[in-house]
Each structure stands twice: as C-alpha cells, then as structure tokens.
Amino acid sequence: MKKLLLAGAVTLAMPFAANAGADFVEGDKTFAGEAELGATLTTGNTDTSSFKARLGLKQELGNWENAYLLEALYSEDTGTNTAERYYAGAQGDYNFNEKHYMYITANYEADPFTGFDYKAISSTGYGYKFIDNEKVFLSAEIGPGYIYKQLDNEQSALLGYDTEDSVVAHGAMNFSYQITDSSTFTQLFVADYGDFLEGRSESALTANIIGALAMKFAVIVRYNSDPLEDFKSTDTETNMTLLYAF
C-alpha cells in the first residue's frame, strides 16, 4: 500500500512538473501551478507511514481566471489506517475589472474518518480584490451555496437516513504576503453556514530552496459545529512538503 500510494503521488505530479519553466503570463492561455509531495516513514519498534500529495493549477482564458486543486492524504500506523482524505476542487473567476469579479466553485471531498463517504459543495457569488500587487494579495468572496453529504453504511444504519444536505451562505478570504524574495506567507479562510457551520483555515509558509524547488510548512484546521455522534468538531493537520512551482 505504501509503495502504491507513493508511486501514485509521484505519477500525479510528474506530467505537470515536466512543463516546468512555462511562465504564467497574464492574458495568455497558459497553465501554471505548484506540485507538492511529502512522506514520512518509520520502521523498527514502530511501523508508521504518512503521505501527502497536492497539485494546484491556474489558467487564464480572457476574463476568466480558473483554478484547479487535487489533494491526497494517507497515514498508517502498524498496519492500521489512521487518516485518509481525498479532495478535488475547481473555481472559475470572471473579472469585471481589476477589483470586482464573479466566482463559481465546486469541490468534492472523501474522508472516511468523519462518518461520511463523501461531501460535495458548490457555490456562486461575488468577489472583491482589496489588494493585488507583487507583494500583497487580499480578496474576499460571498454568495449562496449548497452542501450534499453521503453517510457511510455504519452511520446510515445508526441514524436511519443516507444523506444530509443544506443551502448555505458561503464566504472565503484569501491572503498572501511575500516576506522576502524567497519566502511567502499565505492564509486561506473558508466558511459555509446553513443548518450548521463548516469552516477551514490553512496557514502556510513557503521558502525557496533552489530555483523552482521550495519547502512548505502548513497548518490546516477543519471545523464542523455539528459533527456526528462520537466524532470531534475540529480536525488539524500539520505537514511539511517539498513544493515545485511551474
């Protein structure tokens, strides 16, 4: 399983890393992005493994700025699966001018350690770029959305229903600050409020090692105000990965 996951993560990143050096030029139909990969293995008295892979892409098509994200996380301790999460998301921003834009976003997440097989979220609304220069970026978004969740078999049998869904108010804030020529801090907040509140915070510090290769340290916090019984409302994830920008 360990070799299969590691090979899959590398295979996922390689086709895009092969295009490294292709600059993302504003106004061009050019892809750019970042590929991340991190792994931890211990053997002997303890036998643990952890893998994290992430691929983020962006594309500009006229007034549209599109972003795509794939993530995978897997942890194992002495043959027992202790964490597993897969995420896929896409967002399109239609720019009316340099400040104002409309967004359309959708994502899918599978995490068997939440009591749900998967959840899907979609939203559309208005976005505003407060600051957008070479050093600082700050934007915020707000609009209506919809969440759909599929419970796993155990929870379905316990609760007597299979799905949960809710119309929500969706909000997001994206901030980045270039500390030095070789280091950047980023902060993302996302919240969906309907029958309950779900939120996600991601704080990350990236430091260049050489060329397009960098080291990234990130802390991710996920919050659910109304988790299923015997599940906690807050999950945290701390990881360090190698990042390749292209």
PDB file of C-alpha atoms in Angstrom:
ATOM      1  CA  MET A   1       0.000   0.000   0.000  1.00  0.00           C
ATOM      2  CA  LYS A   2       2.821   2.412   0.906  1.00  0.00           C
ATOM      3  CA  LYS A   3       4.643   1.871  -2.396  1.00  0.00           C
ATOM      4  CA  LEU A   4       1.406   2.156  -4.357  1.00  0.00           C
ATOM      5  CA  LEU A   5       0.452   5.483  -2.740  1.00  0.00           C
ATOM      6  CA  LEU A   6       3.919   6.952  -3.168  1.00  0.00           C
ATOM      7  CA  ALA A   7       4.095   5.865  -6.806  1.00  0.00           C
ATOM      8  CA  GLY A   8       0.644   7.300  -7.437  1.00  0.00           C
ATOM      9  CA  ALA A   9       1.559  10.656  -5.924  1.00  0.00           C
ATOM     10  CA  VAL A  10       4.757  10.913  -7.959  1.00  0.00           C
ATOM     11  CA  THR A  11       2.946   9.861 -11.136  1.00  0.00           C
ATOM     12  CA  LEU A  12       0.316  12.529 -10.495  1.00  0.00           C
ATOM     13  CA  ALA A  13       2.895  15.285 -10.173  1.00  0.00           C
ATOM     14  CA  MET A  14       5.275  14.317 -12.978  1.00  0.00           C
ATOM     15  CA  PRO A  15       3.233  15.229 -16.080  1.00  0.00           C
ATOM     16  CA  PHE A  16       2.772  18.765 -14.792  1.00  0.00           C
ATOM     17  CA  ALA A  17       6.294  19.121 -13.441  1.00  0.00           C
ATOM     18  CA  ALA A  18       7.533  18.246 -16.923  1.00  0.00           C
ATOM     19  CA  ASN A  19       6.135  21.603 -18.092  1.00  0.00           C
ATOM     20  CA  ALA A  20       8.213  23.490 -15.522  1.00  0.00           C
ATOM     21  CA  GLY A  21       9.628  26.746 -16.787  1.00  0.00           C
ATOM     22  CA  ALA A  22       6.471  27.701 -18.684  1.00  0.00           C
ATOM     23  CA  ASP A  23       5.696  31.114 -17.170  1.00  0.00           C
ATOM     24  CA  PHE A  24       2.123  32.127 -16.430  1.00  0.00           C
ATOM     25  CA  VAL A  25       1.739  35.375 -18.345  1.00  0.00           C
ATOM     26  CA  GLU A  26      -1.320  37.489 -17.650  1.00  0.00           C
ATOM     27  CA  GLY A  27      -3.512  37.476 -20.737  1.00  0.00           C
ATOM     28  CA  ASP A  28      -2.069  34.229 -22.120  1.00  0.00           C
ATOM     29  CA  LYS A  29      -3.845  30.863 -22.241  1.00  0.00           C
ATOM     30  CA  THR A  30      -1.061  29.354 -20.170  1.00  0.00           C
ATOM     31  CA  PHE A  31      -1.150  26.929 -17.279  1.00  0.00           C
ATOM     32  CA  ALA A  32       0.924  27.445 -14.154  1.00  0.00           C
ATOM     33  CA  GLY A  33       0.868  25.846 -10.758  1.00  0.00           C
ATOM     34  CA  GLU A  34       2.516  24.001  -7.899  1.00  0.00           C
ATOM     35  CA  ALA A  35       3.064  20.317  -7.154  1.00  0.00           C
ATOM     36  CA  GLU A  36       3.696  19.157  -3.568  1.00  0.00           C
ATOM     37  CA  LEU A  37       4.846  15.847  -2.165  1.00  0.00           C
ATOM     38  CA  GLY A  38       5.677  14.833   1.384  1.00  0.00           C
ATOM     39  CA  ALA A  39       6.236  11.466   3.081  1.00  0.00           C
ATOM     40  CA  THR A  40       7.268  10.120   6.480  1.00  0.00           C
ATOM     41  CA  LEU A  41       8.296   6.509   7.137  1.00  0.00           C
ATOM     42  CA  THR A  42       9.436   4.835  10.374  1.00  0.00           C
ATOM     43  CA  THR A  43      10.363   1.173  10.860  1.00  0.00           C
ATOM     44  CA  GLY A  44      11.666  -0.944  13.712  1.00  0.00           C
ATOM     45  CA  ASN A  45       9.877  -0.772  17.061  1.00  0.00           C
ATOM     46  CA  THR A  46       7.212   1.334  15.324  1.00  0.00           C
ATOM     47  CA  ASP A  47       5.979   0.984  11.753  1.00  0.00           C
ATOM     48  CA  THR A  48       4.280   4.141  10.544  1.00  0.00           C
ATOM     49  CA  SER A  49       3.870   5.966   7.267  1.00  0.00           C
ATOM     50  CA  SER A  50       2.305   9.197   6.106  1.00  0.00           C
ATOM     51  CA  PHE A  51       1.914  10.606   2.591  1.00  0.00           C
ATOM     52  CA  LYS A  52       0.691  13.987   1.387  1.00  0.00           C
ATOM     53  CA  ALA A  53       0.344  14.986  -2.282  1.00  0.00           C
ATOM     54  CA  ARG A  54      -1.137  18.175  -3.683  1.00  0.00           C
ATOM     55  CA  LEU A  55      -1.424  19.659  -7.160  1.00  0.00           C
ATOM     56  CA  GLY A  56      -2.676  23.186  -7.791  1.00  0.00           C
ATOM     57  CA  LEU A  57      -3.130  24.690 -11.246  1.00  0.00           C
ATOM     58  CA  LYS A  58      -4.249  28.042 -12.578  1.00  0.00           C
ATOM     59  CA  GLN A  59      -5.268  29.145 -16.047  1.00  0.00           C
ATOM     60  CA  GLU A  60      -6.311  32.395 -17.674  1.00  0.00           C
ATOM     61  CA  LEU A  61      -8.810  32.480 -20.530  1.00  0.00           C
ATOM     62  CA  GLY A  62      -9.774  36.025 -21.416  1.00  0.00           C
ATOM     63  CA  ASN A  63     -11.647  37.485 -18.435  1.00  0.00           C
ATOM     64  CA  TRP A  64     -11.728  34.091 -16.726  1.00  0.00           C
ATOM     65  CA  GLU A  65      -9.170  33.023 -14.131  1.00  0.00           C
ATOM     66  CA  ASN A  66      -9.554  29.317 -13.395  1.00  0.00           C
ATOM     67  CA  ALA A  67      -8.027  27.346 -10.507  1.00  0.00           C
ATOM     68  CA  TYR A  68      -7.915  23.565 -10.006  1.00  0.00           C
ATOM     69  CA  LEU A  69      -6.809  21.641  -6.922  1.00  0.00           C
ATOM     70  CA  LEU A  70      -6.168  17.955  -6.170  1.00  0.00           C
ATOM     71  CA  GLU A  71      -5.103  16.671  -2.740  1.00  0.00           C
ATOM     72  CA  ALA A  72      -4.457  13.272  -1.191  1.00  0.00           C
ATOM     73  CA  LEU A  73      -3.530  12.376   2.387  1.00  0.00           C
ATOM     74  CA  TYR A  74      -2.890   8.905   3.818  1.00  0.00           C
ATOM     75  CA  SER A  75      -1.479   7.758   7.171  1.00  0.00           C
ATOM     76  CA  GLU A  76      -0.903   4.275   8.556  1.00  0.00           C
ATOM     77  CA  ASP A  77       0.286   3.096  11.981  1.00  0.00           C
ATOM     78  CA  THR A  78       1.363  -0.539  12.446  1.00  0.00           C
ATOM     79  CA  GLY A  79      -0.841  -1.696   9.596  1.00  0.00           C
ATOM     80  CA  THR A  80      -3.876   0.330  10.705  1.00  0.00           C
ATOM     81  CA  ASN A  81      -5.202   3.178   8.590  1.00  0.00           C
ATOM     82  CA  THR A  82      -5.272   6.285  10.813  1.00  0.00           C
ATOM     83  CA  ALA A  83      -6.055   9.055   8.299  1.00  0.00           C
ATOM     84  CA  GLU A  84      -7.284   9.223   4.723  1.00  0.00           C
ATOM     85  CA  ARG A  85      -8.572  12.182   2.746  1.00  0.00           C
ATOM     86  CA  TYR A  86      -9.019  12.924  -0.954  1.00  0.00           C
ATOM     87  CA  TYR A  87     -10.053  16.306  -2.316  1.00  0.00           C
ATOM     88  CA  ALA A  88     -10.778  17.728  -5.776  1.00  0.00           C
ATOM     89  CA  GLY A  89     -11.928  21.280  -6.434  1.00  0.00           C
ATOM     90  CA  ALA A  90     -12.279  23.832  -9.214  1.00  0.00           C
ATOM     91  CA  GLN A  91     -13.127  27.524  -9.301  1.00  0.00           C
ATOM     92  CA  GLY A  92     -13.682  29.977 -12.126  1.00  0.00           C
ATOM     93  CA  ASP A  93     -13.477  33.747 -11.560  1.00  0.00           C
ATOM     94  CA  TYR A  94     -14.930  36.118 -14.150  1.00  0.00           C
ATOM     95  CA  ASN A  95     -13.233  39.503 -13.784  1.00  0.00           C
ATOM     96  CA  PHE A  96     -15.411  42.543 -14.451  1.00  0.00           C
ATOM     97  CA  ASN A  97     -12.402  44.781 -13.772  1.00  0.00           C
ATOM     98  CA  GLU A  98      -9.253  44.758 -11.633  1.00  0.00           C
ATOM     99  CA  LYS A  99     -11.230  44.672  -8.365  1.00  0.00           C
ATOM    100  CA  HIS A 100     -14.631  43.073  -8.933  1.00  0.00           C
ATOM    101  CA  TYR A 101     -15.326  39.523 -10.086  1.00  0.00           C
ATOM    102  CA  MET A 102     -17.904  36.751 -10.049  1.00  0.00           C
ATOM    103  CA  TYR A 103     -16.900  33.290  -8.879  1.00  0.00           C
ATOM    104  CA  ILE A 104     -18.233  29.774  -9.486  1.00  0.00           C
ATOM    105  CA  THR A 105     -16.772  27.000  -7.362  1.00  0.00           C
ATOM    106  CA  ALA A 106     -17.342  23.298  -6.678  1.00  0.00           C
ATOM    107  CA  ASN A 107     -15.416  20.694  -4.710  1.00  0.00           C
ATOM    108  CA  TYR A 108     -15.593  17.066  -3.650  1.00  0.00           C
ATOM    109  CA  GLU A 109     -14.019  15.553  -0.520  1.00  0.00           C
ATOM    110  CA  ALA A 110     -13.870  11.951   0.690  1.00  0.00           C
ATOM    111  CA  ASP A 111     -12.855  11.371   4.315  1.00  0.00           C
ATOM    112  CA  PRO A 112     -13.958   8.068   5.911  1.00  0.00           C
ATOM    113  CA  PHE A 113     -12.898   9.317   9.365  1.00  0.00           C
ATOM    114  CA  THR A 114     -15.806  11.786   9.541  1.00  0.00           C
ATOM    115  CA  GLY A 115     -18.663   9.264   9.272  1.00  0.00           C
ATOM    116  CA  PHE A 116     -19.406  10.320   5.688  1.00  0.00           C
ATOM    117  CA  ASP A 117     -18.380   8.603   2.465  1.00  0.00           C
ATOM    118  CA  TYR A 118     -18.061  11.996   0.791  1.00  0.00           C
ATOM    119  CA  LYS A 119     -19.344  15.545   0.678  1.00  0.00           C
ATOM    120  CA  ALA A 120     -19.799  17.928  -2.269  1.00  0.00           C
ATOM    121  CA  ILE A 121     -20.087  21.719  -2.097  1.00  0.00           C
ATOM    122  CA  SER A 122     -20.950  24.224  -4.823  1.00  0.00           C
ATOM    123  CA  SER A 123     -21.347  27.992  -4.682  1.00  0.00           C
ATOM    124  CA  THR A 124     -21.502  31.094  -6.850  1.00  0.00           C
ATOM    125  CA  GLY A 125     -21.326  34.741  -5.892  1.00  0.00           C
ATOM    126  CA  TYR A 126     -19.362  37.972  -5.755  1.00  0.00           C
ATOM    127  CA  GLY A 127     -15.669  38.523  -5.099  1.00  0.00           C
ATOM    128  CA  TYR A 128     -13.578  41.621  -4.442  1.00  0.00           C
ATOM    129  CA  LYS A 129      -9.790  42.101  -4.566  1.00  0.00           C
ATOM    130  CA  PHE A 130      -8.818  44.560  -1.856  1.00  0.00           C
ATOM    131  CA  ILE A 131      -5.083  44.401  -2.619  1.00  0.00           C
ATOM    132  CA  ASP A 132      -3.370  42.866  -5.627  1.00  0.00           C
ATOM    133  CA  ASN A 133       0.274  43.707  -6.201  1.00  0.00           C
ATOM    134  CA  GLU A 134       3.609  41.898  -6.386  1.00  0.00           C
ATOM    135  CA  LYS A 135       3.985  41.787  -2.580  1.00  0.00           C
ATOM    136  CA  VAL A 136       0.476  41.526  -1.101  1.00  0.00           C
ATOM    137  CA  PHE A 137      -2.789  39.925  -2.210  1.00  0.00           C
ATOM    138  CA  LEU A 138      -6.099  40.052  -0.334  1.00  0.00           C
ATOM    139  CA  SER A 139      -9.511  39.026  -1.650  1.00  0.00           C
ATOM    140  CA  ALA A 140     -12.889  38.069  -0.207  1.00  0.00           C
ATOM    141  CA  GLU A 141     -15.910  36.204  -1.608  1.00  0.00           C
ATOM    142  CA  ILE A 142     -19.516  35.754  -0.553  1.00  0.00           C
ATOM    143  CA  GLY A 143     -22.507  34.022  -2.094  1.00  0.00           C
ATOM    144  CA  PRO A 144     -25.108  31.270  -1.764  1.00  0.00           C
ATOM    145  CA  GLY A 145     -24.088  27.617  -1.880  1.00  0.00           C
ATOM    146  CA  TYR A 146     -25.228  24.049  -1.420  1.00  0.00           C
ATOM    147  CA  ILE A 147     -23.722  21.133   0.558  1.00  0.00           C
ATOM    148  CA  TYR A 148     -24.549  17.479  -0.050  1.00  0.00           C
ATOM    149  CA  LYS A 149     -23.191  14.661   2.178  1.00  0.00           C
ATOM    150  CA  GLN A 150     -23.399  10.880   1.821  1.00  0.00           C
ATOM    151  CA  LEU A 151     -23.208   8.994   5.120  1.00  0.00           C
ATOM    152  CA  ASP A 152     -21.231   5.761   5.369  1.00  0.00           C
ATOM    153  CA  ASN A 153     -23.023   2.445   5.926  1.00  0.00           C
ATOM    154  CA  GLU A 154     -22.480   2.416   9.693  1.00  0.00           C
ATOM    155  CA  GLN A 155     -23.883   5.901  10.221  1.00  0.00           C
ATOM    156  CA  SER A 156     -26.764   5.279   7.787  1.00  0.00           C
ATOM    157  CA  ALA A 157     -27.833   2.207   9.764  1.00  0.00           C
ATOM    158  CA  LEU A 158     -27.497   4.079  13.059  1.00  0.00           C
ATOM    159  CA  LEU A 159     -29.346   7.250  12.038  1.00  0.00           C
ATOM    160  CA  GLY A 160     -31.895   5.769   9.655  1.00  0.00           C
ATOM    161  CA  TYR A 161     -31.118   8.011   6.675  1.00  0.00           C
ATOM    162  CA  ASP A 162     -28.444   8.128   3.972  1.00  0.00           C
ATOM    163  CA  THR A 163     -27.776  11.766   3.143  1.00  0.00           C
ATOM    164  CA  GLU A 164     -27.629  15.269   4.566  1.00  0.00           C
ATOM    165  CA  ASP A 165     -27.928  18.455   2.551  1.00  0.00           C
ATOM    166  CA  SER A 166     -28.210  22.164   3.240  1.00  0.00           C
ATOM    167  CA  VAL A 167     -28.400  25.523   1.487  1.00  0.00           C
ATOM    168  CA  VAL A 168     -25.569  27.656   2.885  1.00  0.00           C
ATOM    169  CA  ALA A 169     -24.045  31.096   2.890  1.00  0.00           C
ATOM    170  CA  HIS A 170     -20.512  30.707   1.523  1.00  0.00           C
ATOM    171  CA  GLY A 171     -17.641  33.009   2.396  1.00  0.00           C
ATOM    172  CA  ALA A 172     -13.914  32.931   1.690  1.00  0.00           C
ATOM    173  CA  MET A 173     -10.866  35.089   2.289  1.00  0.00           C
ATOM    174  CA  ASN A 174      -7.509  34.632   0.566  1.00  0.00           C
ATOM    175  CA  PHE A 175      -4.369  36.438   1.733  1.00  0.00           C
ATOM    176  CA  SER A 176      -0.721  36.204   0.712  1.00  0.00           C
ATOM    177  CA  TYR A 177       2.334  38.232   1.687  1.00  0.00           C
ATOM    178  CA  GLN A 178       5.807  37.999   0.173  1.00  0.00           C
ATOM    179  CA  ILE A 179       8.058  38.249   3.210  1.00  0.00           C
ATOM    180  CA  THR A 180      11.318  38.186   1.246  1.00  0.00           C
ATOM    181  CA  ASP A 181      12.319  37.399  -2.325  1.00  0.00           C
ATOM    182  CA  SER A 182      12.441  33.712  -1.364  1.00  0.00           C
ATOM    183  CA  SER A 183       9.662  33.308   1.227  1.00  0.00           C
ATOM    184  CA  THR A 184       5.879  33.798   1.216  1.00  0.00           C
ATOM    185  CA  PHE A 185       3.130  33.508   3.824  1.00  0.00           C
ATOM    186  CA  THR A 186      -0.404  32.556   2.752  1.00  0.00           C
ATOM    187  CA  GLN A 187      -3.658  32.357   4.689  1.00  0.00           C
ATOM    188  CA  LEU A 188      -6.979  30.944   3.489  1.00  0.00           C
ATOM    189  CA  PHE A 189     -10.306  31.016   5.352  1.00  0.00           C
ATOM    190  CA  VAL A 190     -13.430  29.285   4.009  1.00  0.00           C
ATOM    191  CA  ALA A 191     -16.793  29.079   5.793  1.00  0.00           C
ATOM    192  CA  ASP A 192     -20.175  27.593   4.861  1.00  0.00           C
ATOM    193  CA  TYR A 193     -23.104  28.376   7.134  1.00  0.00           C
ATOM    194  CA  GLY A 194     -26.517  26.740   6.825  1.00  0.00           C
ATOM    195  CA  ASP A 195     -28.042  24.187   9.186  1.00  0.00           C
ATOM    196  CA  PHE A 196     -24.558  24.104  10.723  1.00  0.00           C
ATOM    197  CA  LEU A 197     -21.213  25.830  10.309  1.00  0.00           C
ATOM    198  CA  GLU A 198     -18.299  24.257   8.454  1.00  0.00           C
ATOM    199  CA  GLY A 199     -15.013  26.098   8.186  1.00  0.00           C
ATOM    200  CA  ARG A 200     -11.464  25.569   7.036  1.00  0.00           C
ATOM    201  CA  SER A 201      -8.312  27.547   7.744  1.00  0.00           C
ATOM    202  CA  GLU A 202      -4.998  26.954   6.000  1.00  0.00           C
ATOM    203  CA  SER A 203      -1.858  28.816   7.075  1.00  0.00           C
ATOM    204  CA  ALA A 204       1.316  28.159   5.103  1.00  0.00           C
ATOM    205  CA  LEU A 205       4.889  29.397   4.911  1.00  0.00           C
ATOM    206  CA  THR A 206       6.877  28.670   1.760  1.00  0.00           C
ATOM    207  CA  ALA A 207      10.637  29.155   1.437  1.00  0.00           C
ATOM    208  CA  ASN A 208      12.609  28.634  -1.758  1.00  0.00           C
ATOM    209  CA  ILE A 209      15.457  26.124  -1.652  1.00  0.00           C
ATOM    210  CA  ILE A 210      16.847  26.428  -5.160  1.00  0.00           C
ATOM    211  CA  GLY A 211      15.259  27.507  -8.419  1.00  0.00           C
ATOM    212  CA  ALA A 212      11.617  26.408  -8.543  1.00  0.00           C
ATOM    213  CA  LEU A 213      12.030  23.993  -5.615  1.00  0.00           C
ATOM    214  CA  ALA A 214      10.765  25.116  -2.199  1.00  0.00           C
ATOM    215  CA  MET A 215       9.932  23.812   1.256  1.00  0.00           C
ATOM    216  CA  LYS A 216       6.383  24.383   2.520  1.00  0.00           C
ATOM    217  CA  PHE A 217       5.138  24.226   6.115  1.00  0.00           C
ATOM    218  CA  ALA A 218       1.351  24.267   6.519  1.00  0.00           C
ATOM    219  CA  VAL A 219      -1.212  24.045   9.318  1.00  0.00           C
ATOM    220  CA  ILE A 220      -4.771  23.181   8.295  1.00  0.00           C
ATOM    221  CA  VAL A 221      -7.744  23.340  10.661  1.00  0.00           C
ATOM    222  CA  ARG A 222     -11.187  21.976   9.749  1.00  0.00           C
ATOM    223  CA  TYR A 223     -14.239  22.760  11.879  1.00  0.00           C
ATOM    224  CA  ASN A 224     -17.779  21.366  11.960  1.00  0.00           C
ATOM    225  CA  SER A 225     -20.190  22.861  14.510  1.00  0.00           C
ATOM    226  CA  ASP A 226     -22.459  19.788  14.425  1.00  0.00           C
ATOM    227  CA  PRO A 227     -20.387  16.609  13.976  1.00  0.00           C
ATOM    228  CA  LEU A 228     -21.907  13.145  14.100  1.00  0.00           C
ATOM    229  CA  GLU A 229     -22.010  11.439  17.495  1.00  0.00           C
ATOM    230  CA  ASP A 230     -18.603  10.202  18.708  1.00  0.00           C
ATOM    231  CA  PHE A 231     -16.814  12.446  16.181  1.00  0.00           C
ATOM    232  CA  LYS A 232     -14.878  15.593  17.119  1.00  0.00           C
ATOM    233  CA  SER A 233     -15.774  19.010  15.764  1.00  0.00           C
ATOM    234  CA  THR A 234     -12.184  20.050  14.953  1.00  0.00           C
ATOM    235  CA  ASP A 235      -9.506  18.316  12.869  1.00  0.00           C
ATOM    236  CA  THR A 236      -5.979  19.663  12.496  1.00  0.00           C
ATOM    237  CA  GLU A 237      -3.288  18.732  10.017  1.00  0.00           C
ATOM    238  CA  THR A 238       0.345  19.854  10.158  1.00  0.00           C
ATOM    239  CA  ASN A 239       2.718  18.919   7.376  1.00  0.00           C
ATOM    240  CA  MET A 240       5.956  19.820   5.666  1.00  0.00           C
ATOM    241  CA  THR A 241       6.293  19.140   1.952  1.00  0.00           C
ATOM    242  CA  LEU A 242       8.562  19.768  -0.977  1.00  0.00           C
ATOM    243  CA  LEU A 243       6.968  22.136  -3.481  1.00  0.00           C
ATOM    244  CA  TYR A 244       7.776  22.520  -7.167  1.00  0.00           C
ATOM    245  CA  ALA A 245       6.426  25.647  -8.873  1.00  0.00           C
ATOM    246  CA  PHE A 246       5.947  25.824 -12.635  1.00  0.00           C
TER     247      PHE A 246
END
